[in-house]
Structures are given as C-alpha cells and as structure tokens.
Amino acid sequence: VSDWSSDVCSSDLAVLGEAELPLLARHAGVEVDVARAVCRRLEQAALLDDSDELRFAHPLVARAVASTISAGERSEGHSEAARLLLEAGAPLDACAVHLLASRPGADEWVTSLLGRAASAAISRGAPAEAVGYLKRALAEPPPPERRAALMLELGSAQVRMRHTTDAQETLRQGLALEPSAEVRSGLATMLSHACYLGGEIDAALEILERERELEDDERRRLALDGNAISLGLLDPERCERMRSRLHAYLDRTESGGLLEPSLDALAGAEHIFRSEPSGPGIALVRRAFEGGLHAFDEYTFAFGWAICGLDAADLSGEALVHVDRALAEARPRGDAATTAYLLSYRIHFALRVGRLAEAEADGRATCELLASAEDDASFPLALLDVLIERDASEEAWALCQRQELKGSQQRSAMRDLVRARVAIAVGRRAEALPLLLGAGEQLDALGFMHPQFAPWRALAAPLADELGDRELALRLDAELLELSRRTGAPTEIGRAHV
C-alpha cells in the first residue's frame, strides 16, 4: 500500500467522520482492497476505533488529519460525501450535515437536498435542525423562484421555536422578493403570527389587511380576512368595523354558502359572546371544526375563538377534546409556539371540568416552555385561578405581580380580571373592585358581554355590596341576571340566581 493511498484514505475518513469500507473506497477513489489494506495499517497503529464503522480512535487524531486538508478540499469532500451517502440510501440528515460543512456554490441539487432534509426535520419535531438546513440552503443560493418559498419555510420553523424577531426578519425579506400569490399569502399569515407572538398586535393586523387587499384568490382572501377579523375584534378602535365586516358574511355562513372554517368559527363565537341564545353559534362553531378548522397556520387565531365560544356555552369538555387533539399534533412537531398557546387554553378547560392536578401540571409546564423561549409576556393567566383553587393564593399573588402587560386590550382586561380574583383570595378586596370595573369597561367596549367569558359582574356585585356601594351592587346584579338569561347557559343562569 503506497503512502499516497494511506494519505488519501486517511483524509477521506477525516471528512466522512465514519464510514463503511465501500463508501470510504468510493470517496477516496481507490479499490476496496486498497482501502481495506490502508485501514488494516491504521488499526495496527491503533489509530482506528475497533467498532464496525470505520472511524478514528480519538477526535484529536481526526482533527490532526483534517488540518492537513485545505479548506477547498474539505468542502469538495463534504459535498461528495453527501452525494455518495444519498446514493447509498442514507437518511437525509446524514447527507445534509455534510452540506452544512461545504461551501456555497449555487448548486440546485444542494438546495433541493437541504430543503428535503428541513421538511423531514420538521415532520419529526426538530425545527432547530430545519432552521440550520434552510439557512444553508438560502446561502447556496437557491434559484430566485425558490428563494421566497424557502424563506417561508425558515420563518415558519423560527415561529415554531418562538424566535419571533428572527422570524419577522426572515418573513419580511420573503415578502420583499415579490413571490407568487400563494407563497405571499403564507408569508403574510406567518408574519402576522410572529408579530402577534411578539406582542405587536397592530403590526400583525396591518400586514393581514394589506395582503387581503392584494389577494385575488377568494379562498386565500377569506382566510386572510378571517385572521384579520380575529385580531381586529380584540382592538376597541377596530372591533365595530371588524364586527360589521364579519356580519357581512353572516348570511352566507348561516346558509352554508361560504365554506371557510375560520369565518364559521368567528360567526359562531360572535353569536355566543354577544350573549345571544347560543344554539346557532354552537352549530356554526361545530361546522367550522367539521370543515377542517385546526390550530395551525392560517386557522390559529380562529381556533382560539371557536374553543372559547364552546367554553362560554358550557361546553368546556368539548373544547378540551379539540385542544387535546391539537396538542397531540403540536408536540411531536416541536411546535413550541402552538404548544404554549394550546396549553394556556387547556389549563382553563381542565380547571372548568375539575381536573385541578392536570391543570396545575399544564400551567407549570407552560411556564417552563415560555422561559426556555425567553417569553415573559405570554404567561398562562389561568394558572393563577388554578393556584387559588389549590390553596396557593400567595404564590398566585407573587406570580401576578411579575407579569408584563403586553398584547391586546382583551388580554389586558383578562389579566386585570384574574388579578382581581387573586387579590380577593389574598384578602386585598379593596384593590380588586377597581380592577374588575376597569376590566369590565374594556370587555364591554369590545362586545364581550357573555358572563362566562367575561365574568366580572359576578365578582364585582357582591364585592361592591361588601364595600358599601349597594347601588352599584344592585345594578351589576340586574345586568348579570339579564345577560345570563339571554345566553341560556345553565352555569350562568344558576350563578346569577345565587
């Protein structure tokens, strides 16, 4: 065996990391017998590991050999390794990892393989790996017509990881490329999610409104409109205009002539939250789920409206079934953003059906998930109610004091409502009434009159009476009784008569 053969095989093994003998021989461009003889010499010198796969005995040896190879040769070696592994039927990630170590060269094959590897990583719940593959694919660079689609995939993976700042930058760059209408719609929807998760509600809504005006395809335009209405209903300055837009769809949704699950969900929730008889609203929400409503992509916001509508209509168990199904899909996908979103709902629904231990476990898991994503603004407010029920009111109060005030006005109102419940539990009753009245004013302004979704009157009336404001207590009691009768929800009718 020549020194040249030994040097070649050693260098190629340093590039491959580990390999079976035929692969090493092909990569080195020598006969299998030659490669076998080289490996025998390396084994005799104790330089190879004694495992089935050929690899150097110590990383220091591998690094020492690799240091003798030029950067260009290493890059070419990794590219060739990826091709040979793919031909041998190796997993995509085993091929892609070599391309990560190669130099960009505007090779469409490289872009294609990295894109496929990213898709495989997403499907097995590894968005961080997908991000690495997609960034490398974009650096290749891909053909211009593929660039925006890859940026949509990258931005979507970053959103899953709750890397909202990175996702916004990626998705805005994708929109600036003037992509096809379908890709553009996907970019806009995902960018709105990234903005929403980052607490930028106005920015999320502006993106959706702009793209809705640009969209020619009715199905995509309706999906964009569903997202825009979902967010606009949370803004007191926009809610009436958005409600009017939603009502313009009502005849078509109620007759079954508009097959768009997000608008069915919103129309159903609108029926329920306005404290109207809930039967028609429940039917629309159920039709939305039958029509394909789910918790991902263009349906994320409408999903939340739908399950909250079911909860307000005393169907918390049914809502919990939908949340559990969505969680079963979100967790294996490594979708931290949607998982945290769904867990926040699950905590409340589990509490409503009496599963306190599960609710507390979910709440603490959500906090850990948000901490790992460095998200201090999406705290699961329902955990505070759970802690009250679990006789941990002081812990609830301490957590309540640390929460940031970010997000929509509706979330701000809900935060004050929950904070008032905690204040009552720890004996700070005088502090609770102004919080309840302020939250109620905001919720009423948004049209959220349903006493289950916005139960501030049921808390404020007895508190006002206790604090000496009998007139306020009687007025709130009368309003609560009227709203409860209009809803037809048994829980609220019973609560109003207590």
GROMACS .gro file of C-alpha atoms in nm:
model
  498
    1VAL     CA    1   0.000   0.000   0.000
    2SER     CA    2   0.150   0.331  -0.108
    3ASP     CA    3   0.188   0.633   0.119
    4TRP     CA    4  -0.035   0.816  -0.127
    5SER     CA    5  -0.315   0.564  -0.074
    6SER     CA    6  -0.275   0.590   0.303
    7ASP     CA    7  -0.286   0.969   0.292
    8VAL     CA    8  -0.591   0.973   0.064
    9CYS     CA    9  -0.791   0.723   0.269
   10SER     CA   10  -0.698   0.895   0.596
   11SER     CA   11  -0.804   1.234   0.461
   12ASP     CA   12  -1.131   1.098   0.330
   13LEU     CA   13  -1.208   0.929   0.659
   14ALA     CA   14  -1.145   1.260   0.836
   15VAL     CA   15  -1.405   1.422   0.610
   16LEU     CA   16  -1.658   1.140   0.641
   17GLY     CA   17  -1.622   1.111   1.017
   18GLU     CA   18  -1.722   0.747   1.000
   19ALA     CA   19  -1.800   0.516   0.711
   20GLU     CA   20  -1.829   0.161   0.593
   21LEU     CA   21  -1.540   0.032   0.383
   22PRO     CA   22  -1.712   0.052   0.038
   23LEU     CA   23  -1.815   0.414   0.100
   24LEU     CA   24  -1.464   0.510   0.209
   25ALA     CA   25  -1.319   0.347  -0.101
   26ARG     CA   26  -1.559   0.526  -0.334
   27HIS     CA   27  -1.497   0.859  -0.163
   28ALA     CA   28  -1.121   0.813  -0.187
   29GLY     CA   29  -1.139   0.689  -0.546
   30VAL     CA   30  -0.949   0.366  -0.476
   31GLU     CA   31  -1.030  -0.003  -0.495
   32VAL     CA   32  -1.193  -0.163  -0.192
   33ASP     CA   33  -0.891  -0.390  -0.143
   34VAL     CA   34  -0.662  -0.089  -0.126
   35ALA     CA   35  -0.886   0.087   0.126
   36ARG     CA   36  -0.901  -0.232   0.333
   37ALA     CA   37  -0.521  -0.258   0.342
   38VAL     CA   38  -0.491   0.108   0.448
   39CYS     CA   39  -0.741   0.057   0.727
   40ARG     CA   40  -0.551  -0.251   0.844
   41ARG     CA   41  -0.233  -0.044   0.875
   42LEU     CA   42  -0.420   0.227   1.066
   43GLU     CA   43  -0.566  -0.035   1.300
   44GLN     CA   44  -0.220  -0.176   1.366
   45ALA     CA   45  -0.105   0.172   1.458
   46ALA     CA   46  -0.405   0.200   1.697
   47LEU     CA   47  -0.539   0.497   1.501
   48LEU     CA   48  -0.878   0.344   1.422
   49ASP     CA   49  -1.162   0.261   1.658
   50ASP     CA   50  -1.237  -0.113   1.683
   51SER     CA   51  -1.609  -0.071   1.606
   52ASP     CA   52  -1.796  -0.194   1.299
   53GLU     CA   53  -1.795   0.155   1.147
   54LEU     CA   54  -1.457   0.290   1.038
   55ARG     CA   55  -1.362   0.596   1.246
   56PHE     CA   56  -1.051   0.738   1.407
   57ALA     CA   57  -0.983   0.620   1.759
   58HIS     CA   58  -0.979   0.972   1.901
   59PRO     CA   59  -1.116   1.312   1.787
   60LEU     CA   60  -0.766   1.457   1.826
   61VAL     CA   61  -0.640   1.220   1.557
   62ALA     CA   62  -0.929   1.312   1.326
   63ARG     CA   63  -0.862   1.683   1.378
   64ALA     CA   64  -0.491   1.638   1.317
   65VAL     CA   65  -0.556   1.463   0.985
   66ALA     CA   66  -0.823   1.717   0.887
   67SER     CA   67  -0.579   2.002   0.949
   68THR     CA   68  -0.365   1.873   0.663
   69ILE     CA   69  -0.651   1.919   0.414
   70SER     CA   70  -0.712   2.256   0.250
   71ALA     CA   71  -1.045   2.432   0.304
   72GLY     CA   72  -1.138   2.383  -0.060
   73GLU     CA   73  -1.060   2.011  -0.050
   74ARG     CA   74  -1.264   1.972   0.269
   75SER     CA   75  -1.560   2.146   0.111
   76GLU     CA   76  -1.544   1.930  -0.201
   77GLY     CA   77  -1.504   1.621   0.016
   78HIS     CA   78  -1.817   1.701   0.217
   79SER     CA   79  -2.019   1.767  -0.099
   80GLU     CA   80  -1.907   1.435  -0.246
   81ALA     CA   81  -1.984   1.260   0.083
   82ALA     CA   82  -2.341   1.393   0.072
   83ARG     CA   83  -2.389   1.262  -0.282
   84LEU     CA   84  -2.247   0.921  -0.205
   85LEU     CA   85  -2.450   0.884   0.112
   86LEU     CA   86  -2.768   0.978  -0.071
   87GLU     CA   87  -2.693   0.720  -0.341
   88ALA     CA   88  -2.636   0.461  -0.067
   89GLY     CA   89  -2.980   0.531   0.081
   90ALA     CA   90  -2.860   0.711   0.394
   91PRO     CA   91  -3.107   0.927   0.591
   92LEU     CA   92  -3.143   1.282   0.462
   93ASP     CA   93  -2.996   1.438   0.776
   94ALA     CA   94  -2.682   1.225   0.739
   95CYS     CA   95  -2.638   1.372   0.390
   96ALA     CA   96  -2.736   1.727   0.486
   97VAL     CA   97  -2.488   1.750   0.771
   98HIS     CA   98  -2.207   1.724   0.515
   99LEU     CA   99  -2.359   2.002   0.306
  100LEU     CA  100  -2.356   2.225   0.614
  101ALA     CA  101  -1.977   2.190   0.610
  102SER     CA  102  -1.942   2.262   0.238
  103ARG     CA  103  -1.900   2.595   0.065
  104PRO     CA  104  -2.198   2.752  -0.116
  105GLY     CA  105  -2.181   2.704  -0.491
  106ALA     CA  106  -2.523   2.788  -0.642
  107ASP     CA  107  -2.593   2.417  -0.688
  108GLU     CA  108  -2.966   2.340  -0.720
  109TRP     CA  109  -2.904   1.982  -0.604
  110VAL     CA  110  -2.767   2.114  -0.274
  111THR     CA  111  -3.064   2.345  -0.225
  112SER     CA  112  -3.307   2.065  -0.303
  113LEU     CA  113  -3.148   1.816  -0.065
  114LEU     CA  114  -3.131   2.070   0.220
  115GLY     CA  115  -3.496   2.163   0.163
  116ARG     CA  116  -3.598   1.798   0.180
  117ALA     CA  117  -3.388   1.748   0.493
  118ALA     CA  118  -3.555   2.052   0.651
  119SER     CA  119  -3.902   1.912   0.574
  120ALA     CA  120  -3.803   1.579   0.727
  121ALA     CA  121  -3.669   1.757   1.036
  122ILE     CA  122  -3.995   1.950   1.076
  123SER     CA  123  -4.201   1.631   1.043
  124ARG     CA  124  -4.005   1.463   1.323
  125GLY     CA  125  -4.028   1.765   1.553
  126ALA     CA  126  -3.681   1.911   1.508
  127PRO     CA  127  -3.736   2.273   1.394
  128ALA     CA  128  -3.389   2.381   1.514
  129GLU     CA  129  -3.229   2.137   1.268
  130ALA     CA  130  -3.461   2.261   0.995
  131VAL     CA  131  -3.353   2.620   1.061
  132GLY     CA  132  -2.987   2.522   1.013
  133TYR     CA  133  -3.058   2.340   0.688
  134LEU     CA  134  -3.274   2.621   0.547
  135LYS     CA  135  -3.023   2.893   0.630
  136ARG     CA  136  -2.755   2.693   0.449
  137ALA     CA  137  -2.989   2.637   0.153
  138LEU     CA  138  -3.051   3.011   0.126
  139ALA     CA  139  -2.676   3.075   0.135
  140GLU     CA  140  -2.617   2.839  -0.161
  141PRO     CA  141  -2.813   3.042  -0.303
  142PRO     CA  142  -3.126   2.876  -0.449
  143PRO     CA  143  -3.277   2.973  -0.785
  144PRO     CA  144  -3.463   3.307  -0.748
  145GLU     CA  145  -3.804   3.144  -0.793
  146ARG     CA  146  -3.740   2.914  -0.494
  147ARG     CA  147  -3.599   3.170  -0.254
  148ALA     CA  148  -3.926   3.311  -0.115
  149ALA     CA  149  -4.072   2.963  -0.055
  150LEU     CA  150  -3.761   2.863   0.140
  151MET     CA  151  -3.787   3.181   0.343
  152LEU     CA  152  -4.147   3.091   0.427
  153GLU     CA  153  -4.028   2.751   0.550
  154LEU     CA  154  -3.748   2.912   0.752
  155GLY     CA  155  -3.976   3.174   0.904
  156SER     CA  156  -4.234   2.909   0.992
  157ALA     CA  157  -3.970   2.699   1.170
  158GLN     CA  158  -3.850   3.007   1.359
  159VAL     CA  159  -4.206   3.085   1.467
  160ARG     CA  160  -4.244   2.728   1.594
  161MET     CA  161  -3.940   2.788   1.812
  162ARG     CA  162  -4.084   3.126   1.925
  163HIS     CA  163  -3.784   3.305   1.775
  164THR     CA  164  -4.020   3.583   1.676
  165THR     CA  165  -3.764   3.855   1.599
  166ASP     CA  166  -3.569   3.628   1.365
  167ALA     CA  167  -3.893   3.506   1.207
  168GLN     CA  168  -4.014   3.858   1.139
  169GLU     CA  169  -3.689   3.949   0.965
  170THR     CA  170  -3.695   3.632   0.753
  171LEU     CA  171  -4.060   3.666   0.652
  172ARG     CA  172  -4.034   4.036   0.568
  173GLN     CA  173  -3.738   3.957   0.343
  174GLY     CA  174  -3.950   3.691   0.174
  175LEU     CA  175  -4.233   3.937   0.110
  176ALA     CA  176  -3.986   4.187  -0.037
  177LEU     CA  177  -3.898   3.931  -0.308
  178GLU     CA  178  -4.241   3.969  -0.471
  179PRO     CA  179  -4.322   3.596  -0.456
  180SER     CA  180  -4.615   3.411  -0.610
  181ALA     CA  181  -4.957   3.490  -0.465
  182GLU     CA  182  -4.978   3.160  -0.276
  183VAL     CA  183  -4.636   3.199  -0.115
  184ARG     CA  184  -4.706   3.565  -0.042
  185SER     CA  185  -5.025   3.473   0.144
  186GLY     CA  186  -4.835   3.217   0.351
  187LEU     CA  187  -4.559   3.467   0.430
  188ALA     CA  188  -4.811   3.731   0.540
  189THR     CA  189  -5.004   3.488   0.760
  190MET     CA  190  -4.691   3.357   0.928
  191LEU     CA  191  -4.554   3.710   0.972
  192SER     CA  192  -4.877   3.809   1.145
  193HIS     CA  193  -4.826   3.516   1.386
  194ALA     CA  194  -4.469   3.623   1.456
  195CYS     CA  195  -4.582   3.979   1.527
  196TYR     CA  196  -4.868   3.860   1.748
  197LEU     CA  197  -4.636   3.635   1.950
  198GLY     CA  198  -4.401   3.930   1.989
  199GLY     CA  199  -4.683   4.143   2.131
  200GLU     CA  200  -4.711   4.359   1.818
  201ILE     CA  201  -5.084   4.331   1.755
  202ASP     CA  202  -5.114   4.643   1.539
  203ALA     CA  203  -4.832   4.528   1.312
  204ALA     CA  204  -4.990   4.183   1.277
  205LEU     CA  205  -5.323   4.333   1.178
  206GLU     CA  206  -5.176   4.583   0.933
  207ILE     CA  207  -4.994   4.302   0.750
  208LEU     CA  208  -5.312   4.098   0.714
  209GLU     CA  209  -5.516   4.398   0.599
  210ARG     CA  210  -5.260   4.490   0.335
  211GLU     CA  211  -5.230   4.137   0.199
  212ARG     CA  212  -5.607   4.092   0.197
  213GLU     CA  213  -5.636   4.387  -0.040
  214LEU     CA  214  -5.369   4.240  -0.270
  215GLU     CA  215  -5.512   3.887  -0.281
  216ASP     CA  216  -5.717   3.783  -0.587
  217ASP     CA  217  -5.789   3.423  -0.491
  218GLU     CA  218  -6.114   3.409  -0.291
  219ARG     CA  219  -6.016   3.118  -0.066
  220ARG     CA  220  -5.688   3.278   0.036
  221ARG     CA  221  -5.853   3.620   0.072
  222LEU     CA  222  -6.120   3.474   0.302
  223ALA     CA  223  -5.852   3.304   0.514
  224LEU     CA  224  -5.660   3.633   0.541
  225ASP     CA  225  -5.984   3.811   0.628
  226GLY     CA  226  -6.058   3.553   0.896
  227ASN     CA  227  -5.720   3.620   1.054
  228ALA     CA  228  -5.766   3.997   1.031
  229ILE     CA  229  -6.113   3.988   1.186
  230SER     CA  230  -5.985   3.756   1.463
  231LEU     CA  231  -5.730   4.018   1.567
  232GLY     CA  232  -5.937   4.327   1.489
  233LEU     CA  233  -6.213   4.215   1.725
  234LEU     CA  234  -5.959   4.245   2.008
  235ASP     CA  235  -5.896   4.615   1.936
  236PRO     CA  236  -6.153   4.866   2.072
  237GLU     CA  237  -6.079   5.110   1.787
  238ARG     CA  238  -6.137   4.844   1.521
  239CYS     CA  239  -6.380   4.599   1.676
  240GLU     CA  240  -6.703   4.758   1.547
  241ARG     CA  241  -6.566   4.788   1.194
  242MET     CA  242  -6.446   4.427   1.208
  243ARG     CA  243  -6.777   4.316   1.353
  244SER     CA  244  -6.956   4.483   1.062
  245ARG     CA  245  -6.725   4.305   0.820
  246LEU     CA  246  -6.799   3.974   0.989
  247HIS     CA  247  -7.173   4.041   0.979
  248ALA     CA  248  -7.147   4.096   0.604
  249TYR     CA  249  -7.055   3.727   0.581
  250LEU     CA  250  -7.328   3.604   0.814
  251ASP     CA  251  -7.598   3.532   0.555
  252ARG     CA  252  -7.352   3.323   0.356
  253THR     CA  253  -7.214   3.142   0.662
  254GLU     CA  254  -7.555   3.062   0.808
  255SER     CA  255  -7.689   2.934   0.476
  256GLY     CA  256  -7.382   2.719   0.421
  257GLY     CA  257  -7.283   2.913   0.110
  258LEU     CA  258  -6.947   3.025   0.250
  259LEU     CA  259  -6.721   2.728   0.316
  260GLU     CA  260  -6.447   2.898   0.515
  261PRO     CA  261  -6.390   2.740   0.860
  262SER     CA  262  -6.233   3.049   1.017
  263LEU     CA  263  -6.536   3.266   0.932
  264ASP     CA  264  -6.775   2.997   1.055
  265ALA     CA  265  -6.580   2.989   1.382
  266LEU     CA  266  -6.583   3.366   1.420
  267ALA     CA  267  -6.951   3.399   1.334
  268GLY     CA  268  -7.035   3.127   1.586
  269ALA     CA  269  -6.825   3.285   1.860
  270GLU     CA  270  -6.982   3.624   1.782
  271HIS     CA  271  -7.329   3.479   1.842
  272ILE     CA  272  -7.218   3.338   2.176
  273PHE     CA  273  -7.008   3.625   2.312
  274ARG     CA  274  -7.280   3.883   2.242
  275SER     CA  275  -7.494   3.695   2.496
  276GLU     CA  276  -7.743   3.584   2.236
  277PRO     CA  277  -7.906   3.239   2.254
  278SER     CA  278  -7.610   3.010   2.198
  279GLY     CA  279  -7.767   2.737   1.982
  280PRO     CA  280  -7.694   2.894   1.640
  281GLY     CA  281  -7.344   2.992   1.750
  282ILE     CA  282  -7.264   2.641   1.872
  283ALA     CA  283  -7.384   2.498   1.540
  284LEU     CA  284  -7.153   2.731   1.343
  285VAL     CA  285  -6.852   2.651   1.564
  286ARG     CA  286  -6.913   2.279   1.525
  287ARG     CA  287  -6.945   2.322   1.149
  288ALA     CA  288  -6.610   2.504   1.148
  289PHE     CA  289  -6.442   2.202   1.309
  290GLU     CA  290  -6.620   1.965   1.072
  291GLY     CA  291  -6.495   2.183   0.784
  292GLY     CA  292  -6.130   2.145   0.885
  293LEU     CA  293  -6.066   2.414   1.147
  294HIS     CA  294  -5.742   2.338   1.332
  295ALA     CA  295  -5.485   2.516   1.547
  296PHE     CA  296  -5.214   2.569   1.288
  297ASP     CA  297  -5.111   2.816   1.017
  298GLU     CA  298  -5.399   3.023   0.879
  299TYR     CA  299  -5.651   2.891   1.135
  300THR     CA  300  -5.460   2.954   1.459
  301PHE     CA  301  -5.647   3.268   1.565
  302ALA     CA  302  -5.993   3.143   1.466
  303PHE     CA  303  -5.929   2.819   1.657
  304GLY     CA  304  -5.896   3.020   1.977
  305TRP     CA  305  -6.228   3.195   1.916
  306ALA     CA  306  -6.401   2.867   1.846
  307ILE     CA  307  -6.293   2.686   2.160
  308CYS     CA  308  -6.358   2.990   2.380
  309GLY     CA  309  -6.706   3.004   2.229
  310LEU     CA  310  -6.767   2.642   2.324
  311ASP     CA  311  -6.642   2.711   2.676
  312ALA     CA  312  -6.872   3.012   2.715
  313ALA     CA  313  -7.164   2.794   2.605
  314ASP     CA  314  -7.091   2.548   2.889
  315LEU     CA  315  -6.922   2.302   2.654
  316SER     CA  316  -6.578   2.307   2.815
  317GLY     CA  317  -6.539   1.931   2.782
  318GLU     CA  318  -6.599   1.952   2.407
  319ALA     CA  319  -6.350   2.239   2.381
  320LEU     CA  320  -6.094   2.035   2.574
  321VAL     CA  321  -6.127   1.748   2.325
  322HIS     CA  322  -6.029   1.982   2.039
  323VAL     CA  323  -5.737   2.123   2.238
  324ASP     CA  324  -5.608   1.776   2.328
  325ARG     CA  325  -5.621   1.671   1.963
  326ALA     CA  326  -5.429   1.978   1.857
  327LEU     CA  327  -5.169   1.927   2.131
  328ALA     CA  328  -5.118   1.568   2.014
  329GLU     CA  329  -5.015   1.714   1.678
  330ALA     CA  330  -4.821   2.019   1.802
  331ARG     CA  331  -4.588   1.844   2.046
  332PRO     CA  332  -4.434   1.590   1.802
  333ARG     CA  333  -4.383   1.875   1.554
  334GLY     CA  334  -4.161   2.057   1.804
  335ASP     CA  335  -4.403   2.349   1.771
  336ALA     CA  336  -4.328   2.541   2.092
  337ALA     CA  337  -4.539   2.841   1.990
  338THR     CA  338  -4.859   2.645   1.928
  339THR     CA  339  -4.795   2.410   2.220
  340ALA     CA  340  -4.776   2.701   2.465
  341TYR     CA  341  -5.084   2.859   2.306
  342LEU     CA  342  -5.284   2.538   2.341
  343LEU     CA  343  -5.165   2.461   2.692
  344SER     CA  344  -5.288   2.801   2.806
  345TYR     CA  345  -5.637   2.704   2.693
  346ARG     CA  346  -5.610   2.353   2.829
  347ILE     CA  347  -5.530   2.485   3.179
  348HIS     CA  348  -5.855   2.680   3.187
  349PHE     CA  349  -6.069   2.400   3.045
  350ALA     CA  350  -5.918   2.139   3.276
  351LEU     CA  351  -5.995   2.371   3.569
  352ARG     CA  352  -6.353   2.414   3.447
  353VAL     CA  353  -6.414   2.038   3.437
  354GLY     CA  354  -6.250   1.983   3.776
  355ARG     CA  355  -5.916   1.833   3.674
  356LEU     CA  356  -5.708   2.055   3.904
  357ALA     CA  357  -5.392   1.844   3.923
  358GLU     CA  358  -5.372   1.826   3.543
  359ALA     CA  359  -5.441   2.198   3.514
  360GLU     CA  360  -5.160   2.286   3.754
  361ALA     CA  361  -4.915   2.049   3.581
  362ASP     CA  362  -5.001   2.203   3.245
  363GLY     CA  363  -4.959   2.552   3.388
  364ARG     CA  364  -4.613   2.484   3.523
  365ALA     CA  365  -4.512   2.308   3.201
  366THR     CA  366  -4.626   2.612   3.004
  367CYS     CA  367  -4.418   2.842   3.224
  368GLU     CA  368  -4.111   2.625   3.164
  369LEU     CA  369  -4.174   2.627   2.789
  370LEU     CA  370  -4.210   3.004   2.782
  371ALA     CA  371  -3.899   3.050   2.997
  372SER     CA  372  -3.695   2.839   2.753
  373ALA     CA  373  -3.821   3.065   2.473
  374GLU     CA  374  -3.739   3.375   2.682
  375ASP     CA  375  -4.103   3.483   2.654
  376ASP     CA  376  -4.205   3.689   2.957
  377ALA     CA  377  -4.529   3.821   2.809
  378SER     CA  378  -4.740   3.510   2.742
  379PHE     CA  379  -4.787   3.387   3.098
  380PRO     CA  380  -5.086   3.146   3.125
  381LEU     CA  381  -5.328   3.353   3.332
  382ALA     CA  382  -5.547   3.050   3.405
  383LEU     CA  383  -5.266   2.910   3.623
  384LEU     CA  384  -5.342   3.183   3.876
  385ASP     CA  385  -5.702   3.058   3.907
  386VAL     CA  386  -5.573   2.704   3.947
  387LEU     CA  387  -5.338   2.810   4.228
  388ILE     CA  388  -5.627   2.981   4.407
  389GLU     CA  389  -5.827   2.658   4.391
  390ARG     CA  390  -5.522   2.462   4.511
  391ASP     CA  391  -5.486   2.686   4.821
  392ALA     CA  392  -5.173   2.853   4.685
  393SER     CA  393  -5.308   3.209   4.667
  394GLU     CA  394  -4.990   3.371   4.794
  395GLU     CA  395  -4.789   3.207   4.516
  396ALA     CA  396  -5.054   3.324   4.270
  397TRP     CA  397  -5.020   3.680   4.401
  398ALA     CA  398  -4.640   3.671   4.371
  399LEU     CA  399  -4.665   3.543   4.012
  400CYS     CA  400  -4.929   3.802   3.932
  401GLN     CA  401  -4.700   4.086   4.038
  402ARG     CA  402  -4.428   3.976   3.797
  403GLN     CA  403  -4.635   3.961   3.480
  404GLU     CA  404  -4.568   4.202   3.196
  405LEU     CA  405  -4.856   4.390   3.038
  406LYS     CA  406  -4.832   4.310   2.668
  407GLY     CA  407  -5.071   4.208   2.397
  408SER     CA  408  -5.425   4.306   2.304
  409GLN     CA  409  -5.665   4.511   2.513
  410GLN     CA  410  -5.872   4.197   2.561
  411ARG     CA  411  -5.571   4.021   2.716
  412SER     CA  412  -5.503   4.326   2.931
  413ALA     CA  413  -5.862   4.316   3.058
  414MET     CA  414  -5.842   3.942   3.125
  415ARG     CA  415  -5.517   3.996   3.312
  416ASP     CA  416  -5.685   4.254   3.538
  417LEU     CA  417  -5.985   4.025   3.589
  418VAL     CA  418  -5.764   3.735   3.701
  419ARG     CA  419  -5.552   3.968   3.910
  420ALA     CA  420  -5.869   4.084   4.087
  421ARG     CA  421  -5.960   3.723   4.167
  422VAL     CA  422  -5.614   3.673   4.315
  423ALA     CA  423  -5.645   3.997   4.514
  424ILE     CA  424  -5.975   3.874   4.661
  425ALA     CA  425  -5.816   3.539   4.750
  426VAL     CA  426  -5.533   3.705   4.945
  427GLY     CA  427  -5.762   3.950   5.122
  428ARG     CA  428  -5.691   4.263   4.914
  429ARG     CA  429  -6.058   4.317   4.841
  430ALA     CA  430  -6.046   4.695   4.814
  431GLU     CA  431  -5.784   4.662   4.538
  432ALA     CA  432  -5.994   4.410   4.349
  433LEU     CA  433  -6.304   4.619   4.275
  434PRO     CA  434  -6.132   4.889   4.063
  435LEU     CA  435  -5.956   4.613   3.867
  436LEU     CA  436  -6.287   4.439   3.799
  437LEU     CA  437  -6.465   4.758   3.694
  438GLY     CA  438  -6.176   4.859   3.466
  439ALA     CA  439  -6.163   4.515   3.307
  440GLY     CA  440  -6.540   4.515   3.264
  441GLU     CA  441  -6.539   4.851   3.090
  442GLN     CA  442  -6.279   4.725   2.840
  443LEU     CA  443  -6.458   4.395   2.778
  444ASP     CA  444  -6.796   4.562   2.731
  445ALA     CA  445  -6.637   4.806   2.483
  446LEU     CA  446  -6.512   4.508   2.283
  447GLY     CA  447  -6.856   4.347   2.285
  448PHE     CA  448  -6.759   4.059   2.514
  449MET     CA  449  -7.078   4.057   2.720
  450HIS     CA  450  -7.108   3.684   2.786
  451PRO     CA  451  -7.092   3.632   3.165
  452GLN     CA  452  -6.896   3.309   3.135
  453PHE     CA  453  -6.628   3.454   2.906
  454ALA     CA  454  -6.623   3.786   3.095
  455PRO     CA  455  -6.740   3.701   3.449
  456TRP     CA  456  -6.652   4.034   3.606
  457ARG     CA  457  -7.008   4.127   3.711
  458ALA     CA  458  -7.047   3.807   3.912
  459LEU     CA  459  -6.734   3.900   4.109
  460ALA     CA  460  -6.787   4.276   4.131
  461ALA     CA  461  -7.152   4.278   4.250
  462PRO     CA  462  -7.100   4.104   4.589
  463LEU     CA  463  -6.771   4.287   4.637
  464ALA     CA  464  -6.937   4.626   4.579
  465ASP     CA  465  -7.207   4.533   4.830
  466GLU     CA  466  -6.945   4.428   5.084
  467LEU     CA  467  -6.756   4.755   5.035
  468GLY     CA  468  -7.071   4.963   5.090
  469ASP     CA  469  -7.178   5.052   4.735
  470ARG     CA  470  -7.526   4.897   4.739
  471GLU     CA  471  -7.647   5.084   4.430
  472LEU     CA  472  -7.358   4.954   4.218
  473ALA     CA  473  -7.412   4.602   4.350
  474LEU     CA  474  -7.780   4.603   4.256
  475ARG     CA  475  -7.712   4.741   3.908
  476LEU     CA  476  -7.447   4.479   3.837
  477ASP     CA  477  -7.674   4.203   3.971
  478ALA     CA  478  -7.956   4.311   3.740
  479GLU     CA  479  -7.723   4.325   3.438
  480LEU     CA  480  -7.582   3.982   3.522
  481LEU     CA  481  -7.927   3.826   3.551
  482GLU     CA  482  -8.039   3.971   3.215
  483LEU     CA  483  -7.721   3.863   3.034
  484SER     CA  484  -7.737   3.516   3.185
  485ARG     CA  485  -8.097   3.464   3.078
  486ARG     CA  486  -8.014   3.573   2.725
  487THR     CA  487  -7.731   3.322   2.693
  488GLY     CA  488  -7.930   3.020   2.806
  489ALA     CA  489  -7.610   2.879   2.962
  490PRO     CA  490  -7.706   2.678   3.274
  491THR     CA  491  -7.394   2.771   3.471
  492GLU     CA  492  -7.451   3.143   3.431
  493ILE     CA  493  -7.825   3.129   3.498
  494GLY     CA  494  -7.756   2.941   3.820
  495ARG     CA  495  -7.477   3.180   3.919
  496ALA     CA  496  -7.697   3.484   3.857
  497HIS     CA  497  -7.972   3.348   4.084
  498VAL     CA  498  -7.739   3.268   4.375
   0.00000   0.00000   0.00000
